Amino acid sequence: MKTLKEIFNLHKGDIVSIVGTGGKTTLLYQLAKELKNDYNVLLTTSTKIIKPLKGTCDFLYTNIEDYHMNHKVNKSSSITVISKGIILEKNKLIGIDDNDLESVAHDFDMVIIEADGSKSLPLKGWKNHEPVILEKTTKTIGIIPVKVLDKNINEDMIYGFEEFQKFSKEKKIIDNQLIGRICSDCNGIFKNSKKELYLYINQVDSAEDLIRAISLSNYLRDNIIGKPFYFRICIGSSVNGIYYEFN
C-alpha cells in the first residue's frame, strides 16, 4: 500500500490536471490534504467546481484579482484555493485559464487542477471543449470508477450520452473492452492530456471491487496501453484511503 504522492510520483513543481468521472473533487482534496504536510499547495479548476467547505482549505480567493492585490507569499505548508470568480446562486467557482495559472503558479510548490466536469455521474462522453487541460500541466490523472463495470449502459448515468455512444457503439453492458476504448480513443479520457498520464481506477472499496480492478488493469496492460497513450495504472479506494500501483 502506498500514498497518493507515491502512486502518482508527485514532486515539487508538478502541475496536476484531474479528468474523468467518479471522484475528481474528492481526489483533489485528498491529494491536497496529504501534500500539505510538505508543500504549499494551490487547488483550482479550469472548468467549474463547488465552493470548498469550511475547513478544507487555509485560504480561499473566489476572484483571482483579489489574490493578486491582497495575498502575501506564503512559504509555509498550506492549501490555497483560487478561482476566476464565483456563481453565487450555484455556489460554484469559475475556472482559471492559462494566463491566470502563469500569474500564480510560481507562488506554490504544487498545483492541482480539476479540469473536467461530469455532473456527478459515473461515466461521460467528452464534448468538443472538454476536458480543459492547461498548458503548464505536467501530469494528467484520469479517473474511472470500478463500480461501473458490468452495469447496463443507461443514459441516466452518463454525462454527454451522445458523445459516449461513439465509444459504446453496439455494447449494452460496460465491460473491460469498453473502458479500453475510453482510454485509447483520442476523444476519450486522455483527450488533450499533457506529459505523464495516469489512469486511476477508483472506488475499489471491497474484495470484489479489487478483483474487477485487477482484471480491468490486466486487460488494459495487455491490449490498450501504448495504443496510442502510454499511461500508468493506479488502483484505490478514497473511502478506505488505500492506494496501489499496478505493475
PDB file of C-alpha atoms in Angstrom:
ATOM      1  CA  MET A   1       0.000   0.000   0.000  1.00  0.00           C
ATOM      2  CA  LYS A   2       1.291   3.453  -0.918  1.00  0.00           C
ATOM      3  CA  THR A   3       0.442   7.122  -0.547  1.00  0.00           C
ATOM      4  CA  LEU A   4      -1.179   9.204  -3.288  1.00  0.00           C
ATOM      5  CA  LYS A   5       2.073  11.105  -3.652  1.00  0.00           C
ATOM      6  CA  GLU A   6       3.893   7.837  -4.295  1.00  0.00           C
ATOM      7  CA  ILE A   7       1.457   6.265  -6.776  1.00  0.00           C
ATOM      8  CA  PHE A   8       1.327   9.440  -8.872  1.00  0.00           C
ATOM      9  CA  ASN A   9       5.068  10.109  -8.485  1.00  0.00           C
ATOM     10  CA  LEU A  10       4.480  13.702  -7.387  1.00  0.00           C
ATOM     11  CA  HIS A  11       7.292  16.185  -6.880  1.00  0.00           C
ATOM     12  CA  LYS A  12       7.721  19.862  -6.127  1.00  0.00           C
ATOM     13  CA  GLY A  13       6.822  21.882  -9.222  1.00  0.00           C
ATOM     14  CA  ASP A  14       4.223  19.452 -10.562  1.00  0.00           C
ATOM     15  CA  ILE A  15       1.008  20.833 -12.030  1.00  0.00           C
ATOM     16  CA  VAL A  16      -1.597  18.062 -11.988  1.00  0.00           C
ATOM     17  CA  SER A  17      -4.831  18.062 -14.013  1.00  0.00           C
ATOM     18  CA  ILE A  18      -7.589  15.652 -12.936  1.00  0.00           C
ATOM     19  CA  VAL A  19     -10.134  14.455 -15.512  1.00  0.00           C
ATOM     20  CA  GLY A  20     -12.768  11.745 -15.857  1.00  0.00           C
ATOM     21  CA  THR A  21     -15.563  10.655 -13.518  1.00  0.00           C
ATOM     22  CA  GLY A  22     -16.229   9.137 -10.134  1.00  0.00           C
ATOM     23  CA  GLY A  23     -14.268  11.155  -7.607  1.00  0.00           C
ATOM     24  CA  LYS A  24     -12.347  14.087  -9.122  1.00  0.00           C
ATOM     25  CA  THR A  25     -13.166  16.580  -6.379  1.00  0.00           C
ATOM     26  CA  THR A  26     -12.618  14.017  -3.631  1.00  0.00           C
ATOM     27  CA  LEU A  27      -9.198  13.141  -5.059  1.00  0.00           C
ATOM     28  CA  LEU A  28      -8.362  16.848  -5.392  1.00  0.00           C
ATOM     29  CA  TYR A  29      -8.850  17.451  -1.681  1.00  0.00           C
ATOM     30  CA  GLN A  30      -7.299  14.157  -0.593  1.00  0.00           C
ATOM     31  CA  LEU A  31      -4.178  14.985  -2.574  1.00  0.00           C
ATOM     32  CA  ALA A  32      -4.071  18.460  -1.060  1.00  0.00           C
ATOM     33  CA  LYS A  33      -4.502  17.153   2.481  1.00  0.00           C
ATOM     34  CA  GLU A  34      -1.664  14.674   2.022  1.00  0.00           C
ATOM     35  CA  LEU A  35       0.670  17.074   0.199  1.00  0.00           C
ATOM     36  CA  LYS A  36       0.095  19.873   2.703  1.00  0.00           C
ATOM     37  CA  ASN A  37       2.429  18.050   5.082  1.00  0.00           C
ATOM     38  CA  ASP A  38       5.367  19.017   2.863  1.00  0.00           C
ATOM     39  CA  TYR A  39       4.184  21.581   0.298  1.00  0.00           C
ATOM     40  CA  ASN A  40       2.396  24.863  -0.255  1.00  0.00           C
ATOM     41  CA  VAL A  41      -0.475  23.640  -2.452  1.00  0.00           C
ATOM     42  CA  LEU A  42      -2.741  25.501  -4.887  1.00  0.00           C
ATOM     43  CA  LEU A  43      -6.125  23.992  -5.752  1.00  0.00           C
ATOM     44  CA  THR A  44      -8.066  25.385  -8.679  1.00  0.00           C
ATOM     45  CA  THR A  45     -10.233  24.464 -11.645  1.00  0.00           C
ATOM     46  CA  SER A  46     -10.194  25.120 -15.373  1.00  0.00           C
ATOM     47  CA  THR A  47     -13.951  24.412 -15.581  1.00  0.00           C
ATOM     48  CA  LYS A  48     -16.235  24.827 -12.550  1.00  0.00           C
ATOM     49  CA  ILE A  49     -16.165  23.360  -9.068  1.00  0.00           C
ATOM     50  CA  ILE A  50     -18.303  23.600  -5.937  1.00  0.00           C
ATOM     51  CA  LYS A  51     -17.016  26.177  -3.446  1.00  0.00           C
ATOM     52  CA  PRO A  52     -14.964  24.342  -0.811  1.00  0.00           C
ATOM     53  CA  LEU A  53     -16.486  23.584   2.560  1.00  0.00           C
ATOM     54  CA  LYS A  54     -15.191  25.420   5.581  1.00  0.00           C
ATOM     55  CA  GLY A  55     -12.059  23.762   6.920  1.00  0.00           C
ATOM     56  CA  THR A  56     -10.992  22.110   3.651  1.00  0.00           C
ATOM     57  CA  CYS A  57      -8.523  24.876   2.743  1.00  0.00           C
ATOM     58  CA  ASP A  58      -6.469  27.521   4.537  1.00  0.00           C
ATOM     59  CA  PHE A  59      -7.021  30.366   2.068  1.00  0.00           C
ATOM     60  CA  LEU A  60      -9.847  30.962  -0.416  1.00  0.00           C
ATOM     61  CA  TYR A  61      -9.831  33.579  -3.183  1.00  0.00           C
ATOM     62  CA  THR A  62     -13.020  33.456  -5.239  1.00  0.00           C
ATOM     63  CA  ASN A  63     -11.643  36.181  -7.516  1.00  0.00           C
ATOM     64  CA  ILE A  64      -8.078  35.880  -8.753  1.00  0.00           C
ATOM     65  CA  GLU A  65      -7.722  39.673  -8.762  1.00  0.00           C
ATOM     66  CA  ASP A  66      -8.277  39.659  -5.000  1.00  0.00           C
ATOM     67  CA  TYR A  67      -5.391  37.219  -4.724  1.00  0.00           C
ATOM     68  CA  HIS A  68      -3.090  39.462  -6.755  1.00  0.00           C
ATOM     69  CA  MET A  69      -3.991  42.535  -4.693  1.00  0.00           C
ATOM     70  CA  ASN A  70      -4.179  41.114  -1.183  1.00  0.00           C
ATOM     71  CA  HIS A  71      -2.118  37.963  -0.775  1.00  0.00           C
ATOM     72  CA  LYS A  72       1.209  37.648   0.930  1.00  0.00           C
ATOM     73  CA  VAL A  73       3.526  34.954  -0.399  1.00  0.00           C
ATOM     74  CA  ASN A  74       3.118  32.052   1.980  1.00  0.00           C
ATOM     75  CA  LYS A  75       6.188  29.889   2.410  1.00  0.00           C
ATOM     76  CA  SER A  76       4.629  27.532   4.952  1.00  0.00           C
ATOM     77  CA  SER A  77       2.696  24.371   4.152  1.00  0.00           C
ATOM     78  CA  SER A  78      -0.907  25.268   3.333  1.00  0.00           C
ATOM     79  CA  ILE A  79      -3.819  24.769   0.934  1.00  0.00           C
ATOM     80  CA  THR A  80      -4.970  27.754  -1.140  1.00  0.00           C
ATOM     81  CA  VAL A  81      -7.990  27.725  -3.466  1.00  0.00           C
ATOM     82  CA  ILE A  82      -8.127  30.320  -6.261  1.00  0.00           C
ATOM     83  CA  SER A  83     -10.798  30.813  -8.930  1.00  0.00           C
ATOM     84  CA  LYS A  84     -11.618  33.332 -11.643  1.00  0.00           C
ATOM     85  CA  GLY A  85     -14.909  34.184  -9.962  1.00  0.00           C
ATOM     86  CA  ILE A  86     -17.962  32.639  -8.347  1.00  0.00           C
ATOM     87  CA  ILE A  87     -21.522  31.877  -9.439  1.00  0.00           C
ATOM     88  CA  LEU A  88     -23.279  32.745  -6.191  1.00  0.00           C
ATOM     89  CA  GLU A  89     -26.644  31.157  -6.974  1.00  0.00           C
ATOM     90  CA  LYS A  90     -24.934  27.830  -7.707  1.00  0.00           C
ATOM     91  CA  ASN A  91     -22.125  28.182  -5.140  1.00  0.00           C
ATOM     92  CA  LYS A  92     -19.660  27.255  -7.887  1.00  0.00           C
ATOM     93  CA  LEU A  93     -16.181  28.587  -8.557  1.00  0.00           C
ATOM     94  CA  ILE A  94     -15.335  29.633 -12.120  1.00  0.00           C
ATOM     95  CA  GLY A  95     -12.205  28.182 -13.706  1.00  0.00           C
ATOM     96  CA  ILE A  96      -8.938  29.952 -14.416  1.00  0.00           C
ATOM     97  CA  ASP A  97      -7.145  29.998 -17.780  1.00  0.00           C
ATOM     98  CA  ASP A  98      -3.527  29.613 -18.907  1.00  0.00           C
ATOM     99  CA  ASN A  99      -2.671  33.265 -18.261  1.00  0.00           C
ATOM    100  CA  ASP A 100      -4.154  33.105 -14.767  1.00  0.00           C
ATOM    101  CA  LEU A 101      -2.166  29.990 -13.924  1.00  0.00           C
ATOM    102  CA  GLU A 102       1.016  31.565 -15.248  1.00  0.00           C
ATOM    103  CA  SER A 103       0.473  34.518 -12.908  1.00  0.00           C
ATOM    104  CA  VAL A 104       0.128  32.473  -9.698  1.00  0.00           C
ATOM    105  CA  ALA A 105       1.861  29.105 -10.144  1.00  0.00           C
ATOM    106  CA  HIS A 106       5.265  30.421  -9.036  1.00  0.00           C
ATOM    107  CA  ASP A 107       3.849  31.149  -5.564  1.00  0.00           C
ATOM    108  CA  PHE A 108       3.203  27.452  -4.892  1.00  0.00           C
ATOM    109  CA  ASP A 109       5.128  24.188  -4.644  1.00  0.00           C
ATOM    110  CA  MET A 110       2.349  22.107  -6.203  1.00  0.00           C
ATOM    111  CA  VAL A 111      -0.762  22.885  -8.257  1.00  0.00           C
ATOM    112  CA  ILE A 112      -3.775  20.565  -8.592  1.00  0.00           C
ATOM    113  CA  ILE A 113      -6.481  21.391 -11.130  1.00  0.00           C
ATOM    114  CA  GLU A 114      -9.926  19.899 -11.570  1.00  0.00           C
ATOM    115  CA  ALA A 115     -10.026  20.018 -15.365  1.00  0.00           C
ATOM    116  CA  ASP A 116     -13.218  18.207 -16.315  1.00  0.00           C
ATOM    117  CA  GLY A 117     -16.908  18.070 -15.461  1.00  0.00           C
ATOM    118  CA  SER A 118     -19.341  15.162 -15.213  1.00  0.00           C
ATOM    119  CA  LYS A 119     -22.375  16.422 -13.237  1.00  0.00           C
ATOM    120  CA  SER A 120     -21.506  13.840 -10.543  1.00  0.00           C
ATOM    121  CA  LEU A 121     -22.331  10.993 -12.955  1.00  0.00           C
ATOM    122  CA  PRO A 122     -20.110   7.865 -13.083  1.00  0.00           C
ATOM    123  CA  LEU A 123     -19.348   7.962 -16.835  1.00  0.00           C
ATOM    124  CA  LYS A 124     -19.161  10.564 -19.573  1.00  0.00           C
ATOM    125  CA  GLY A 125     -18.521  11.343 -23.205  1.00  0.00           C
ATOM    126  CA  TRP A 126     -16.368  14.370 -23.947  1.00  0.00           C
ATOM    127  CA  LYS A 127     -17.719  17.370 -25.824  1.00  0.00           C
ATOM    128  CA  ASN A 128     -15.505  19.371 -28.195  1.00  0.00           C
ATOM    129  CA  HIS A 129     -14.312  21.759 -25.472  1.00  0.00           C
ATOM    130  CA  GLU A 130     -13.638  19.048 -22.873  1.00  0.00           C
ATOM    131  CA  PRO A 131     -11.525  18.420 -20.906  1.00  0.00           C
ATOM    132  CA  VAL A 132      -9.795  21.778 -20.298  1.00  0.00           C
ATOM    133  CA  ILE A 133      -6.127  20.879 -19.779  1.00  0.00           C
ATOM    134  CA  LEU A 134      -3.955  23.939 -19.132  1.00  0.00           C
ATOM    135  CA  GLU A 135      -0.651  24.155 -20.986  1.00  0.00           C
ATOM    136  CA  LYS A 136       1.623  24.039 -17.928  1.00  0.00           C
ATOM    137  CA  THR A 137       0.210  20.660 -16.824  1.00  0.00           C
ATOM    138  CA  THR A 138       2.948  18.126 -16.026  1.00  0.00           C
ATOM    139  CA  LYS A 139       0.709  15.187 -15.084  1.00  0.00           C
ATOM    140  CA  THR A 140      -2.807  14.175 -16.148  1.00  0.00           C
ATOM    141  CA  ILE A 141      -4.812  11.815 -13.922  1.00  0.00           C
ATOM    142  CA  GLY A 142      -7.870  10.201 -15.498  1.00  0.00           C
ATOM    143  CA  ILE A 143     -10.390   8.692 -13.066  1.00  0.00           C
ATOM    144  CA  ILE A 144     -12.792   5.843 -13.790  1.00  0.00           C
ATOM    145  CA  PRO A 145     -14.848   4.191 -11.004  1.00  0.00           C
ATOM    146  CA  VAL A 146     -14.593   0.400 -10.974  1.00  0.00           C
ATOM    147  CA  LYS A 147     -18.228   0.138  -9.917  1.00  0.00           C
ATOM    148  CA  VAL A 148     -19.432   0.912 -13.464  1.00  0.00           C
ATOM    149  CA  LEU A 149     -18.207  -2.481 -14.682  1.00  0.00           C
ATOM    150  CA  ASP A 150     -20.954  -4.949 -15.591  1.00  0.00           C
ATOM    151  CA  LYS A 151     -23.623  -2.225 -15.406  1.00  0.00           C
ATOM    152  CA  ASN A 152     -26.151  -1.758 -18.196  1.00  0.00           C
ATOM    153  CA  ILE A 153     -25.475   1.317 -20.319  1.00  0.00           C
ATOM    154  CA  ASN A 154     -28.091   3.823 -19.240  1.00  0.00           C
ATOM    155  CA  GLU A 155     -28.432   7.443 -20.343  1.00  0.00           C
ATOM    156  CA  ASP A 156     -29.240   8.468 -16.769  1.00  0.00           C
ATOM    157  CA  MET A 157     -25.747   7.507 -15.563  1.00  0.00           C
ATOM    158  CA  ILE A 158     -23.753   9.109 -18.391  1.00  0.00           C
ATOM    159  CA  TYR A 159     -22.925  12.783 -18.877  1.00  0.00           C
ATOM    160  CA  GLY A 160     -22.665  13.581 -22.584  1.00  0.00           C
ATOM    161  CA  PHE A 161     -24.520  10.439 -23.639  1.00  0.00           C
ATOM    162  CA  GLU A 162     -24.429  11.294 -27.349  1.00  0.00           C
ATOM    163  CA  GLU A 163     -20.638  11.553 -27.265  1.00  0.00           C
ATOM    164  CA  PHE A 164     -20.392   8.411 -25.118  1.00  0.00           C
ATOM    165  CA  GLN A 165     -22.200   6.367 -27.771  1.00  0.00           C
ATOM    166  CA  LYS A 166     -19.160   6.822 -30.015  1.00  0.00           C
ATOM    167  CA  PHE A 167     -17.330   4.529 -27.576  1.00  0.00           C
ATOM    168  CA  SER A 168     -20.130   2.147 -26.673  1.00  0.00           C
ATOM    169  CA  LYS A 169     -21.345   1.502 -30.254  1.00  0.00           C
ATOM    170  CA  GLU A 170     -23.013  -1.926 -30.179  1.00  0.00           C
ATOM    171  CA  LYS A 171     -22.425  -2.592 -26.479  1.00  0.00           C
ATOM    172  CA  LYS A 172     -25.221  -2.809 -23.934  1.00  0.00           C
ATOM    173  CA  ILE A 173     -23.060  -3.501 -20.872  1.00  0.00           C
ATOM    174  CA  ILE A 174     -19.960  -1.721 -19.570  1.00  0.00           C
ATOM    175  CA  ASP A 175     -17.033  -4.131 -19.755  1.00  0.00           C
ATOM    176  CA  ASN A 176     -13.235  -4.070 -19.921  1.00  0.00           C
ATOM    177  CA  GLN A 177     -13.271  -3.599 -23.685  1.00  0.00           C
ATOM    178  CA  LEU A 178     -15.473  -0.510 -23.444  1.00  0.00           C
ATOM    179  CA  ILE A 179     -13.250   1.033 -20.765  1.00  0.00           C
ATOM    180  CA  GLY A 180     -10.342   0.243 -23.076  1.00  0.00           C
ATOM    181  CA  ARG A 181     -11.999   2.249 -25.844  1.00  0.00           C
ATOM    182  CA  ILE A 182     -12.455   5.185 -23.471  1.00  0.00           C
ATOM    183  CA  CYS A 183      -8.759   5.037 -22.561  1.00  0.00           C
ATOM    184  CA  SER A 184      -7.435   4.630 -26.118  1.00  0.00           C
ATOM    185  CA  ASP A 185      -9.711   6.881 -28.168  1.00  0.00           C
ATOM    186  CA  CYS A 186      -8.246  10.301 -28.997  1.00  0.00           C
ATOM    187  CA  ASN A 187     -11.567  11.814 -27.878  1.00  0.00           C
ATOM    188  CA  GLY A 188     -11.667   9.786 -24.670  1.00  0.00           C
ATOM    189  CA  ILE A 189     -10.396  10.297 -21.159  1.00  0.00           C
ATOM    190  CA  PHE A 190      -6.875  11.298 -22.234  1.00  0.00           C
ATOM    191  CA  LYS A 191      -8.033  13.810 -24.848  1.00  0.00           C
ATOM    192  CA  ASN A 192      -5.869  16.974 -24.654  1.00  0.00           C
ATOM    193  CA  SER A 193      -3.719  15.304 -21.972  1.00  0.00           C
ATOM    194  CA  LYS A 194      -0.228  16.552 -21.140  1.00  0.00           C
ATOM    195  CA  LYS A 195       3.061  14.904 -20.179  1.00  0.00           C
ATOM    196  CA  GLU A 196       2.822  11.953 -17.749  1.00  0.00           C
ATOM    197  CA  LEU A 197      -0.509  10.098 -17.819  1.00  0.00           C
ATOM    198  CA  TYR A 198      -2.138   8.063 -15.047  1.00  0.00           C
ATOM    199  CA  LEU A 199      -5.360   6.072 -15.014  1.00  0.00           C
ATOM    200  CA  TYR A 200      -6.797   5.928 -11.515  1.00  0.00           C
ATOM    201  CA  ILE A 201      -9.339   3.125 -11.051  1.00  0.00           C
ATOM    202  CA  ASN A 202     -11.321   4.482  -8.125  1.00  0.00           C
ATOM    203  CA  GLN A 203     -13.965   3.189  -5.712  1.00  0.00           C
ATOM    204  CA  VAL A 204     -12.154  -0.114  -5.155  1.00  0.00           C
ATOM    205  CA  ASP A 205     -13.803  -0.494  -1.759  1.00  0.00           C
ATOM    206  CA  SER A 206     -14.237  -4.286  -1.446  1.00  0.00           C
ATOM    207  CA  ALA A 207     -12.541  -7.564  -2.338  1.00  0.00           C
ATOM    208  CA  GLU A 208     -14.948  -7.950  -5.260  1.00  0.00           C
ATOM    209  CA  ASP A 209     -14.071  -4.454  -6.487  1.00  0.00           C
ATOM    210  CA  LEU A 210     -10.374  -5.327  -6.291  1.00  0.00           C
ATOM    211  CA  ILE A 211     -10.852  -8.458  -8.409  1.00  0.00           C
ATOM    212  CA  ARG A 212     -12.634  -6.390 -11.065  1.00  0.00           C
ATOM    213  CA  ALA A 213      -9.999  -3.653 -10.931  1.00  0.00           C
ATOM    214  CA  ILE A 214      -7.163  -6.147 -11.406  1.00  0.00           C
ATOM    215  CA  SER A 215      -8.998  -7.798 -14.310  1.00  0.00           C
ATOM    216  CA  LEU A 216      -9.502  -4.404 -15.952  1.00  0.00           C
ATOM    217  CA  SER A 217      -5.874  -3.447 -15.342  1.00  0.00           C
ATOM    218  CA  ASN A 218      -4.629  -6.682 -16.910  1.00  0.00           C
ATOM    219  CA  TYR A 219      -6.805  -6.080 -19.969  1.00  0.00           C
ATOM    220  CA  LEU A 220      -5.578  -2.501 -20.357  1.00  0.00           C
ATOM    221  CA  ARG A 221      -1.944  -3.511 -19.914  1.00  0.00           C
ATOM    222  CA  ASP A 222      -2.178  -6.295 -22.492  1.00  0.00           C
ATOM    223  CA  ASN A 223      -4.360  -4.576 -25.085  1.00  0.00           C
ATOM    224  CA  ILE A 224      -4.573  -0.801 -24.662  1.00  0.00           C
ATOM    225  CA  ILE A 225      -1.519   0.885 -23.147  1.00  0.00           C
ATOM    226  CA  GLY A 226       0.576   2.491 -25.882  1.00  0.00           C
ATOM    227  CA  LYS A 227      -2.260   2.464 -28.421  1.00  0.00           C
ATOM    228  CA  PRO A 228      -1.767   5.438 -28.617  1.00  0.00           C
ATOM    229  CA  PHE A 229      -1.499   6.616 -24.995  1.00  0.00           C
ATOM    230  CA  TYR A 230       1.128   5.394 -22.566  1.00  0.00           C
ATOM    231  CA  PHE A 231      -0.281   5.585 -19.050  1.00  0.00           C
ATOM    232  CA  ARG A 232       0.377   4.097 -15.649  1.00  0.00           C
ATOM    233  CA  ILE A 233      -2.445   2.368 -13.805  1.00  0.00           C
ATOM    234  CA  CYS A 234      -3.231   3.043 -10.154  1.00  0.00           C
ATOM    235  CA  ILE A 235      -5.967   1.445  -8.061  1.00  0.00           C
ATOM    236  CA  GLY A 236      -7.539   2.939  -4.982  1.00  0.00           C
ATOM    237  CA  SER A 237     -10.338   3.486  -2.525  1.00  0.00           C
ATOM    238  CA  SER A 238     -10.970   7.071  -1.489  1.00  0.00           C
ATOM    239  CA  VAL A 239     -13.334   5.731   1.187  1.00  0.00           C
ATOM    240  CA  ASN A 240     -10.742   3.435   2.760  1.00  0.00           C
ATOM    241  CA  GLY A 241      -7.667   5.526   1.954  1.00  0.00           C
ATOM    242  CA  ILE A 242      -5.921   2.557   0.310  1.00  0.00           C
ATOM    243  CA  TYR A 243      -3.924   3.004  -2.906  1.00  0.00           C
ATOM    244  CA  TYR A 244      -1.840   0.707  -5.115  1.00  0.00           C
ATOM    245  CA  GLU A 245       0.266   0.918  -8.236  1.00  0.00           C
ATOM    246  CA  PHE A 246      -0.460  -1.746 -10.848  1.00  0.00           C
ATOM    247  CA  ASN A 247       2.680  -3.168 -12.428  1.00  0.00           C
TER     248      ASN A 247
END
